[in-house]
Amino acid sequence: MQGLGELEAAVMNVLWDAGEPLKVRDVLERLDTGKQLAYTTVMTVLDNLHRKQWVERERIGKAYVYEAAFGREDASAQALRDVLDSSQDPHAVLLRFVESVSDEETDLLRAALRKKRIRRR
């Protein structure tokens, strides 16, 4: 995910997969990074993600619970948008992307474009 470090992306995946607010300890227990992580490390990552507006948090008792501020698909779509916005030639990027998609993905793109065209009328 663009704009996130490896550990931040792993934490986001835990939150998206959970589908419910989690405490720091819950996130730590579900993380599978292949490394032993400290509670404070995960707490810092969640705090950073909150500051970056990737997660929302609510205090329950003495602890915060965290949940994703938006869905995985929204994050992926925004990453694609960021690539286009940062490109000097977004037309070329889109053409290269279209050349790389499968037949099934082509059908999905066509259906989405038809849907968008209908909504604009």
mmCIF file of C-alpha atoms in Angstrom:
data_model
loop_
_atom_site.group_PDB
_atom_site.id
_atom_site.type_symbol
_atom_site.label_atom_id
_atom_site.label_comp_id
_atom_site.label_asym_id
_atom_site.label_seq_id
_atom_site.Cartn_x
_atom_site.Cartn_y
_atom_site.Cartn_z
ATOM 1 C CA MET A 1 0.000 0.000 0.000
ATOM 2 C CA GLN A 2 1.386 3.285 -1.063
ATOM 3 C CA GLY A 3 2.361 5.594 1.754
ATOM 4 C CA LEU A 4 2.660 2.830 4.341
ATOM 5 C CA GLY A 5 5.651 0.974 5.677
ATOM 6 C CA GLU A 6 5.756 -2.815 5.772
ATOM 7 C CA LEU A 7 4.654 -3.058 9.412
ATOM 8 C CA GLU A 8 1.940 -0.442 8.936
ATOM 9 C CA ALA A 9 0.562 -2.415 5.988
ATOM 10 C CA ALA A 10 0.609 -5.619 8.054
ATOM 11 C CA VAL A 11 -1.298 -3.888 10.862
ATOM 12 C CA MET A 12 -3.855 -2.554 8.388
ATOM 13 C CA ASN A 13 -4.364 -6.067 7.034
ATOM 14 C CA VAL A 14 -5.037 -7.316 10.577
ATOM 15 C CA LEU A 15 -7.626 -4.575 11.100
ATOM 16 C CA TRP A 16 -9.320 -5.189 7.744
ATOM 17 C CA ASP A 17 -9.446 -8.937 8.343
ATOM 18 C CA ALA A 18 -10.835 -8.480 11.857
ATOM 19 C CA GLY A 19 -13.888 -6.519 10.813
ATOM 20 C CA GLU A 20 -14.237 -5.191 14.362
ATOM 21 C CA PRO A 21 -12.350 -2.770 16.602
ATOM 22 C CA LEU A 22 -9.246 -4.287 18.206
ATOM 23 C CA LYS A 23 -7.065 -3.423 21.160
ATOM 24 C CA VAL A 24 -3.296 -3.177 20.701
ATOM 25 C CA ARG A 25 -2.853 -6.606 22.322
ATOM 26 C CA ASP A 26 -5.354 -8.143 19.863
ATOM 27 C CA VAL A 27 -3.475 -6.680 16.906
ATOM 28 C CA LEU A 28 -0.153 -7.900 18.306
ATOM 29 C CA GLU A 29 -1.512 -11.440 18.731
ATOM 30 C CA ARG A 30 -2.835 -11.546 15.158
ATOM 31 C CA LEU A 31 0.243 -10.067 13.471
ATOM 32 C CA ASP A 32 2.315 -12.580 11.565
ATOM 33 C CA THR A 33 5.447 -10.747 10.479
ATOM 34 C CA GLY A 34 7.944 -13.497 11.277
ATOM 35 C CA LYS A 35 9.465 -11.238 13.914
ATOM 36 C CA GLN A 36 8.945 -10.892 17.646
ATOM 37 C CA LEU A 37 7.336 -7.483 18.138
ATOM 38 C CA ALA A 38 6.975 -5.500 21.344
ATOM 39 C CA TYR A 39 3.591 -4.268 22.498
ATOM 40 C CA THR A 40 4.911 -0.696 22.416
ATOM 41 C CA THR A 41 6.004 -1.106 18.790
ATOM 42 C CA VAL A 42 2.485 -2.071 17.718
ATOM 43 C CA MET A 43 1.034 0.709 19.867
ATOM 44 C CA THR A 44 3.318 3.227 18.133
ATOM 45 C CA VAL A 45 2.372 1.914 14.683
ATOM 46 C CA LEU A 46 -1.337 2.213 15.513
ATOM 47 C CA ASP A 47 -0.788 5.726 16.831
ATOM 48 C CA ASN A 48 1.023 6.653 13.607
ATOM 49 C CA LEU A 49 -1.778 5.147 11.508
ATOM 50 C CA HIS A 50 -4.277 7.170 13.523
ATOM 51 C CA ARG A 51 -2.260 10.331 12.922
ATOM 52 C CA LYS A 52 -2.183 9.500 9.177
ATOM 53 C CA GLN A 53 -5.975 8.979 9.319
ATOM 54 C CA TRP A 54 -5.794 5.329 8.258
ATOM 55 C CA VAL A 55 -7.403 4.165 11.516
ATOM 56 C CA GLU A 56 -9.973 5.483 13.926
ATOM 57 C CA ARG A 57 -9.755 4.876 17.626
ATOM 58 C CA GLU A 58 -12.045 5.057 20.603
ATOM 59 C CA ARG A 59 -11.113 4.962 24.263
ATOM 60 C CA ILE A 60 -12.844 2.176 26.144
ATOM 61 C CA GLY A 61 -11.831 2.230 29.778
ATOM 62 C CA LYS A 62 -8.083 2.790 29.915
ATOM 63 C CA ALA A 63 -7.313 1.429 26.444
ATOM 64 C CA TYR A 64 -8.034 2.437 22.874
ATOM 65 C CA VAL A 65 -9.655 0.163 20.334
ATOM 66 C CA TYR A 66 -8.689 0.653 16.712
ATOM 67 C CA GLU A 67 -10.432 0.005 13.418
ATOM 68 C CA ALA A 68 -9.694 0.829 9.800
ATOM 69 C CA ALA A 69 -11.004 4.224 8.724
ATOM 70 C CA PHE A 70 -11.868 2.843 5.271
ATOM 71 C CA GLY A 71 -11.922 -0.470 3.457
ATOM 72 C CA ARG A 72 -9.093 -2.326 1.764
ATOM 73 C CA GLU A 73 -10.648 -1.706 -1.664
ATOM 74 C CA ASP A 74 -10.858 2.034 -0.999
ATOM 75 C CA ALA A 75 -7.185 2.082 -0.020
ATOM 76 C CA SER A 76 -6.218 0.217 -3.178
ATOM 77 C CA ALA A 77 -8.282 2.526 -5.368
ATOM 78 C CA GLN A 78 -6.693 5.562 -3.713
ATOM 79 C CA ALA A 79 -3.235 4.096 -4.330
ATOM 80 C CA LEU A 80 -4.059 3.801 -8.045
ATOM 81 C CA ARG A 81 -5.378 7.364 -8.015
ATOM 82 C CA ASP A 82 -2.136 8.535 -6.370
ATOM 83 C CA VAL A 83 -0.067 6.820 -9.075
ATOM 84 C CA LEU A 84 -2.038 8.558 -11.818
ATOM 85 C CA ASP A 85 -1.897 11.918 -10.061
ATOM 86 C CA SER A 86 1.871 11.705 -9.587
ATOM 87 C CA SER A 87 2.596 10.598 -13.160
ATOM 88 C CA GLN A 88 3.838 13.002 -15.804
ATOM 89 C CA ASP A 89 1.871 10.975 -18.371
ATOM 90 C CA PRO A 90 -1.238 9.430 -16.791
ATOM 91 C CA HIS A 91 -2.527 8.496 -20.264
ATOM 92 C CA ALA A 92 0.515 6.266 -20.848
ATOM 93 C CA VAL A 93 0.194 4.741 -17.367
ATOM 94 C CA LEU A 94 -3.455 3.867 -17.989
ATOM 95 C CA LEU A 95 -2.649 2.363 -21.377
ATOM 96 C CA ARG A 96 0.136 0.220 -19.895
ATOM 97 C CA PHE A 97 -2.168 -0.860 -17.096
ATOM 98 C CA VAL A 98 -4.918 -1.857 -19.548
ATOM 99 C CA GLU A 99 -2.383 -3.907 -21.524
ATOM 100 C CA SER A 100 -1.602 -5.870 -18.348
ATOM 101 C CA VAL A 101 -5.130 -6.832 -17.307
ATOM 102 C CA SER A 102 -6.687 -10.239 -17.808
ATOM 103 C CA ASP A 103 -9.786 -10.863 -19.924
ATOM 104 C CA GLU A 104 -11.882 -11.091 -16.754
ATOM 105 C CA GLU A 105 -10.478 -7.782 -15.493
ATOM 106 C CA THR A 106 -11.179 -6.225 -18.907
ATOM 107 C CA ASP A 107 -14.819 -7.271 -18.608
ATOM 108 C CA LEU A 108 -14.968 -5.767 -15.091
ATOM 109 C CA LEU A 109 -13.476 -2.484 -16.327
ATOM 110 C CA ARG A 110 -15.940 -2.313 -19.229
ATOM 111 C CA ALA A 111 -18.882 -2.956 -16.890
ATOM 112 C CA ALA A 112 -17.660 -0.304 -14.449
ATOM 113 C CA LEU A 113 -17.243 2.263 -17.230
ATOM 114 C CA ARG A 114 -20.740 1.510 -18.562
ATOM 115 C CA LYS A 115 -22.126 1.924 -15.045
ATOM 116 C CA LYS A 116 -20.314 5.247 -14.649
ATOM 117 C CA ARG A 117 -21.632 6.460 -18.012
ATOM 118 C CA ILE A 118 -25.209 5.564 -17.007
ATOM 119 C CA ARG A 119 -24.886 7.396 -13.655
ATOM 120 C CA ARG A 120 -23.735 10.572 -15.426
ATOM 121 C CA ARG A 121 -26.916 10.772 -17.538
#
